[in-house]
């Protein structure tokens, strides 16, 4: 189990002023921020980041949404980080997410669901590498 994962505080969260609240939740749950930056994803970046979903019917909408506003991307550290973040985030669809999860509290739809979290150690490594050099992780 790796102790790193990757998150995106998605455009709906930033638009609604929930960035700080979500970071507070992450810190309160023991995640350390190794690196954090504010980004406007280009269409090319969003398409590449979500490449595994290219064939899904919602792919064009997902890319439009993820490029609709500023996001924050961050590399996080905690024991069993991937599973810990997936648990804290809750289900993809906020209406099905457990009480107390970030998506339950801040998400508004299956698309605009507040936060991304890597789904495996392998993907965490790839996703961190998408935005950060190893030397930027502190
Ligand atoms: P995650 O790992 O929980 O983020 O879920 P997925 O990897 O399955 O999907 C990636 C992202 O695509 C989700 O976080 C949503 O923002 C979006 N998404 C997933 N399912 C749907 C859907 O059925 N419709 C739309 N419009 N977006 C979706």
PDB file of C-alpha atoms and ligand atoms in Angstrom:
ATOM      1  CA  UNK A   1       0.000   0.000   0.000  1.00  0.00           C
ATOM      2  CA  UNK A   2       1.363   3.380  -0.964  1.00  0.00           C
ATOM      3  CA  UNK A   3       0.986   6.353   1.332  1.00  0.00           C
ATOM      4  CA  UNK A   4       0.284   8.787  -1.491  1.00  0.00           C
ATOM      5  CA  UNK A   5      -2.812   9.766  -3.394  1.00  0.00           C
ATOM      6  CA  UNK A   6      -3.940  12.534  -5.699  1.00  0.00           C
ATOM      7  CA  UNK A   7      -6.957  14.807  -5.503  1.00  0.00           C
ATOM      8  CA  UNK A   8      -8.688  17.474  -7.550  1.00  0.00           C
ATOM      9  CA  UNK A   9     -10.938  19.988  -5.815  1.00  0.00           C
ATOM     10  CA  UNK A  10     -13.344  20.252  -8.738  1.00  0.00           C
ATOM     11  CA  UNK A  11     -14.783  23.401 -10.402  1.00  0.00           C
ATOM     12  CA  UNK A  12     -18.128  23.292  -8.560  1.00  0.00           C
ATOM     13  CA  UNK A  13     -16.312  23.325  -5.199  1.00  0.00           C
ATOM     14  CA  UNK A  14     -14.104  26.247  -6.182  1.00  0.00           C
ATOM     15  CA  UNK A  15     -17.072  28.194  -7.643  1.00  0.00           C
ATOM     16  CA  UNK A  16     -19.084  27.764  -4.447  1.00  0.00           C
ATOM     17  CA  UNK A  17     -16.213  28.760  -2.163  1.00  0.00           C
ATOM     18  CA  UNK A  18     -15.795  25.280  -0.690  1.00  0.00           C
ATOM     19  CA  UNK A  19     -12.065  24.901  -1.388  1.00  0.00           C
ATOM     20  CA  UNK A  20     -10.987  25.836   2.137  1.00  0.00           C
ATOM     21  CA  UNK A  21     -13.665  23.722   3.790  1.00  0.00           C
ATOM     22  CA  UNK A  22     -12.632  20.663   1.781  1.00  0.00           C
ATOM     23  CA  UNK A  23      -8.934  21.195   2.549  1.00  0.00           C
ATOM     24  CA  UNK A  24      -9.879  21.502   6.237  1.00  0.00           C
ATOM     25  CA  UNK A  25     -11.659  18.126   6.054  1.00  0.00           C
ATOM     26  CA  UNK A  26      -8.602  16.558   4.413  1.00  0.00           C
ATOM     27  CA  UNK A  27      -6.274  17.970   7.081  1.00  0.00           C
ATOM     28  CA  UNK A  28      -8.624  16.979   9.889  1.00  0.00           C
ATOM     29  CA  UNK A  29      -8.572  13.401   8.565  1.00  0.00           C
ATOM     30  CA  UNK A  30      -4.778  13.372   8.714  1.00  0.00           C
ATOM     31  CA  UNK A  31      -3.849  13.968   5.073  1.00  0.00           C
ATOM     32  CA  UNK A  32      -0.656  15.957   4.583  1.00  0.00           C
ATOM     33  CA  UNK A  33      -0.443  18.151   1.497  1.00  0.00           C
ATOM     34  CA  UNK A  34       2.778  17.294  -0.351  1.00  0.00           C
ATOM     35  CA  UNK A  35       2.056  19.858  -3.054  1.00  0.00           C
ATOM     36  CA  UNK A  36      -0.908  21.937  -4.191  1.00  0.00           C
ATOM     37  CA  UNK A  37      -1.606  24.128  -7.186  1.00  0.00           C
ATOM     38  CA  UNK A  38      -4.396  26.102  -8.779  1.00  0.00           C
ATOM     39  CA  UNK A  39      -4.999  25.175 -12.422  1.00  0.00           C
ATOM     40  CA  UNK A  40      -7.346  25.880 -15.306  1.00  0.00           C
ATOM     41  CA  UNK A  41      -7.323  22.524 -17.103  1.00  0.00           C
ATOM     42  CA  UNK A  42      -7.138  22.694 -20.885  1.00  0.00           C
ATOM     43  CA  UNK A  43      -9.417  20.437 -22.918  1.00  0.00           C
ATOM     44  CA  UNK A  44      -6.374  18.383 -23.889  1.00  0.00           C
ATOM     45  CA  UNK A  45      -5.331  17.953 -20.248  1.00  0.00           C
ATOM     46  CA  UNK A  46      -8.842  16.956 -19.129  1.00  0.00           C
ATOM     47  CA  UNK A  47      -9.163  14.469 -22.018  1.00  0.00           C
ATOM     48  CA  UNK A  48      -5.799  12.945 -21.170  1.00  0.00           C
ATOM     49  CA  UNK A  49      -6.452  12.845 -17.420  1.00  0.00           C
ATOM     50  CA  UNK A  50      -9.805  11.074 -17.896  1.00  0.00           C
ATOM     51  CA  UNK A  51      -8.555   8.992 -20.857  1.00  0.00           C
ATOM     52  CA  UNK A  52      -9.903   5.746 -19.349  1.00  0.00           C
ATOM     53  CA  UNK A  53     -13.427   7.177 -19.693  1.00  0.00           C
ATOM     54  CA  UNK A  54     -13.013   8.163 -23.369  1.00  0.00           C
ATOM     55  CA  UNK A  55     -15.625   5.645 -24.571  1.00  0.00           C
ATOM     56  CA  UNK A  56     -18.182   6.459 -21.855  1.00  0.00           C
ATOM     57  CA  UNK A  57     -21.285   8.419 -22.924  1.00  0.00           C
ATOM     58  CA  UNK A  58     -20.633  11.104 -20.308  1.00  0.00           C
ATOM     59  CA  UNK A  59     -17.047  11.772 -21.456  1.00  0.00           C
ATOM     60  CA  UNK A  60     -17.745  15.007 -23.418  1.00  0.00           C
ATOM     61  CA  UNK A  61     -19.802  16.383 -20.507  1.00  0.00           C
ATOM     62  CA  UNK A  62     -17.073  15.409 -18.027  1.00  0.00           C
ATOM     63  CA  UNK A  63     -14.402  17.205 -20.049  1.00  0.00           C
ATOM     64  CA  UNK A  64     -16.643  20.288 -20.415  1.00  0.00           C
ATOM     65  CA  UNK A  65     -17.288  20.323 -16.667  1.00  0.00           C
ATOM     66  CA  UNK A  66     -13.651  19.845 -15.659  1.00  0.00           C
ATOM     67  CA  UNK A  67     -12.604  22.732 -17.937  1.00  0.00           C
ATOM     68  CA  UNK A  68     -15.496  24.990 -16.836  1.00  0.00           C
ATOM     69  CA  UNK A  69     -13.541  26.680 -14.066  1.00  0.00           C
ATOM     70  CA  UNK A  70     -10.492  26.713 -11.876  1.00  0.00           C
ATOM     71  CA  UNK A  71      -9.555  23.609  -9.906  1.00  0.00           C
ATOM     72  CA  UNK A  72      -6.936  22.801  -7.283  1.00  0.00           C
ATOM     73  CA  UNK A  73      -4.792  19.715  -7.780  1.00  0.00           C
ATOM     74  CA  UNK A  74      -2.880  18.214  -4.866  1.00  0.00           C
ATOM     75  CA  UNK A  75      -0.649  15.308  -3.952  1.00  0.00           C
ATOM     76  CA  UNK A  76      -1.552  13.963  -0.513  1.00  0.00           C
ATOM     77  CA  UNK A  77       0.142  11.686   2.011  1.00  0.00           C
ATOM     78  CA  UNK A  78      -1.433   9.440   4.631  1.00  0.00           C
ATOM     79  CA  UNK A  79      -1.217   5.778   5.555  1.00  0.00           C
ATOM     80  CA  UNK A  80      -3.209   3.773   2.969  1.00  0.00           C
ATOM     81  CA  UNK A  81      -3.915   7.098   1.287  1.00  0.00           C
ATOM     82  CA  UNK A  82      -5.924   5.848  -1.713  1.00  0.00           C
ATOM     83  CA  UNK A  83      -8.458   3.908   0.334  1.00  0.00           C
ATOM     84  CA  UNK A  84      -8.585   6.586   3.042  1.00  0.00           C
ATOM     85  CA  UNK A  85      -9.443   9.297   0.498  1.00  0.00           C
ATOM     86  CA  UNK A  86     -11.983   7.137  -1.386  1.00  0.00           C
ATOM     87  CA  UNK A  87     -13.728   6.497   1.962  1.00  0.00           C
ATOM     88  CA  UNK A  88     -13.678  10.181   2.927  1.00  0.00           C
ATOM     89  CA  UNK A  89     -14.960  11.228  -0.545  1.00  0.00           C
ATOM     90  CA  UNK A  90     -17.941   8.854  -0.668  1.00  0.00           C
ATOM     91  CA  UNK A  91     -19.756   7.395  -3.670  1.00  0.00           C
ATOM     92  CA  UNK A  92     -19.527   8.993  -7.125  1.00  0.00           C
ATOM     93  CA  UNK A  93     -23.198  10.024  -6.906  1.00  0.00           C
ATOM     94  CA  UNK A  94     -23.505  12.372  -3.891  1.00  0.00           C
ATOM     95  CA  UNK A  95     -27.109  11.269  -3.322  1.00  0.00           C
ATOM     96  CA  UNK A  96     -25.783   7.749  -2.688  1.00  0.00           C
ATOM     97  CA  UNK A  97     -22.770   8.827  -0.633  1.00  0.00           C
ATOM     98  CA  UNK A  98     -22.617   8.037   3.077  1.00  0.00           C
ATOM     99  CA  UNK A  99     -23.370  10.765   5.618  1.00  0.00           C
ATOM    100  CA  UNK A 100     -20.264  12.688   6.597  1.00  0.00           C
ATOM    101  CA  UNK A 101     -18.463  12.189   3.289  1.00  0.00           C
ATOM    102  CA  UNK A 102     -17.160  15.125   1.265  1.00  0.00           C
ATOM    103  CA  UNK A 103     -19.366  14.329  -1.728  1.00  0.00           C
ATOM    104  CA  UNK A 104     -22.468  14.037   0.478  1.00  0.00           C
ATOM    105  CA  UNK A 105     -21.743  17.432   2.027  1.00  0.00           C
ATOM    106  CA  UNK A 106     -20.476  19.369  -0.991  1.00  0.00           C
ATOM    107  CA  UNK A 107     -21.417  17.491  -4.206  1.00  0.00           C
ATOM    108  CA  UNK A 108     -24.450  18.474  -6.249  1.00  0.00           C
ATOM    109  CA  UNK A 109     -24.772  15.711  -8.885  1.00  0.00           C
ATOM    110  CA  UNK A 110     -23.133  12.530 -10.202  1.00  0.00           C
ATOM    111  CA  UNK A 111     -21.063  14.835 -12.429  1.00  0.00           C
ATOM    112  CA  UNK A 112     -20.499  17.855 -10.186  1.00  0.00           C
ATOM    113  CA  UNK A 113     -19.349  15.818  -7.225  1.00  0.00           C
ATOM    114  CA  UNK A 114     -16.890  18.183  -5.540  1.00  0.00           C
ATOM    115  CA  UNK A 115     -13.694  16.130  -5.513  1.00  0.00           C
ATOM    116  CA  UNK A 116     -11.584  13.569  -7.375  1.00  0.00           C
ATOM    117  CA  UNK A 117      -9.519  10.894  -5.673  1.00  0.00           C
ATOM    118  CA  UNK A 118      -7.273   8.289  -7.294  1.00  0.00           C
ATOM    119  CA  UNK A 119      -8.786   4.801  -7.410  1.00  0.00           C
ATOM    120  CA  UNK A 120      -5.560   2.771  -7.084  1.00  0.00           C
ATOM    121  CA  UNK A 121      -1.926   3.148  -6.060  1.00  0.00           C
ATOM    122  CA  UNK A 122      -0.883   2.823  -9.715  1.00  0.00           C
ATOM    123  CA  UNK A 123      -3.250   5.581 -10.811  1.00  0.00           C
ATOM    124  CA  UNK A 124      -2.207   7.788  -7.879  1.00  0.00           C
ATOM    125  CA  UNK A 125       1.378   7.614  -9.102  1.00  0.00           C
ATOM    126  CA  UNK A 126       0.349   8.401 -12.684  1.00  0.00           C
ATOM    127  CA  UNK A 127      -1.972  11.244 -11.632  1.00  0.00           C
ATOM    128  CA  UNK A 128       0.587  12.853  -9.298  1.00  0.00           C
ATOM    129  CA  UNK A 129       3.111  12.643 -12.142  1.00  0.00           C
ATOM    130  CA  UNK A 130       0.609  14.330 -14.459  1.00  0.00           C
ATOM    131  CA  UNK A 131       0.871  17.570 -12.468  1.00  0.00           C
ATOM    132  CA  UNK A 132       3.943  17.424 -10.218  1.00  0.00           C
ATOM    133  CA  UNK A 133       7.644  16.657 -10.412  1.00  0.00           C
ATOM    134  CA  UNK A 134       8.999  14.475  -7.583  1.00  0.00           C
ATOM    135  CA  UNK A 135      11.095  17.459  -6.414  1.00  0.00           C
ATOM    136  CA  UNK A 136       7.891  19.456  -5.782  1.00  0.00           C
ATOM    137  CA  UNK A 137       6.537  16.932  -3.265  1.00  0.00           C
ATOM    138  CA  UNK A 138       7.467  18.127   0.241  1.00  0.00           C
TER     139      UNK A 138
HETATM  140  P1  LIG B   1     -15.061   8.443  -9.343  1.00  0.00           P
HETATM  141  O1  LIG B   1     -13.851   7.526  -9.338  1.00  0.00           O
HETATM  142  O2  LIG B   1     -15.953   8.228  -8.142  1.00  0.00           O
HETATM  143  O3  LIG B   1     -14.692   9.886  -9.531  1.00  0.00           O
HETATM  144  O4  LIG B   1     -15.981   8.011 -10.582  1.00  0.00           O
HETATM  145  P2  LIG B   1     -15.628   7.587 -12.093  1.00  0.00           P
HETATM  146  O5  LIG B   1     -14.156   7.313 -12.263  1.00  0.00           O
HETATM  147  O6  LIG B   1     -16.586   6.505 -12.465  1.00  0.00           O
HETATM  148  O7  LIG B   1     -16.023   8.864 -12.954  1.00  0.00           O
HETATM  149  C1  LIG B   1     -15.162   9.967 -13.076  1.00  0.00           C
HETATM  150  C2  LIG B   1     -15.984  11.235 -12.980  1.00  0.00           C
HETATM  151  O8  LIG B   1     -16.873  11.309 -14.086  1.00  0.00           O
HETATM  152  C3  LIG B   1     -16.914  11.327 -11.766  1.00  0.00           C
HETATM  153  O9  LIG B   1     -16.262  11.727 -10.584  1.00  0.00           O
HETATM  154  C4  LIG B   1     -17.953  12.331 -12.229  1.00  0.00           C
HETATM  155  O10 LIG B   1     -17.463  13.683 -12.149  1.00  0.00           O
HETATM  156  C5  LIG B   1     -18.095  11.948 -13.707  1.00  0.00           C
HETATM  157  N1  LIG B   1     -19.178  10.977 -13.892  1.00  0.00           N
HETATM  158  C6  LIG B   1     -19.236   9.683 -13.465  1.00  0.00           C
HETATM  159  N2  LIG B   1     -20.372   9.089 -13.841  1.00  0.00           N
HETATM  160  C7  LIG B   1     -21.079  10.025 -14.544  1.00  0.00           C
HETATM  161  C8  LIG B   1     -22.339  10.020 -15.216  1.00  0.00           C
HETATM  162  O11 LIG B   1     -23.055   9.013 -15.249  1.00  0.00           O
HETATM  163  N3  LIG B   1     -22.708  11.194 -15.839  1.00  0.00           N
HETATM  164  C9  LIG B   1     -21.925  12.304 -15.818  1.00  0.00           C
HETATM  165  N4  LIG B   1     -22.357  13.424 -16.453  1.00  0.00           N
HETATM  166  N5  LIG B   1     -20.729  12.343 -15.211  1.00  0.00           N
HETATM  167  C10 LIG B   1     -20.304  11.229 -14.579  1.00  0.00           C
END
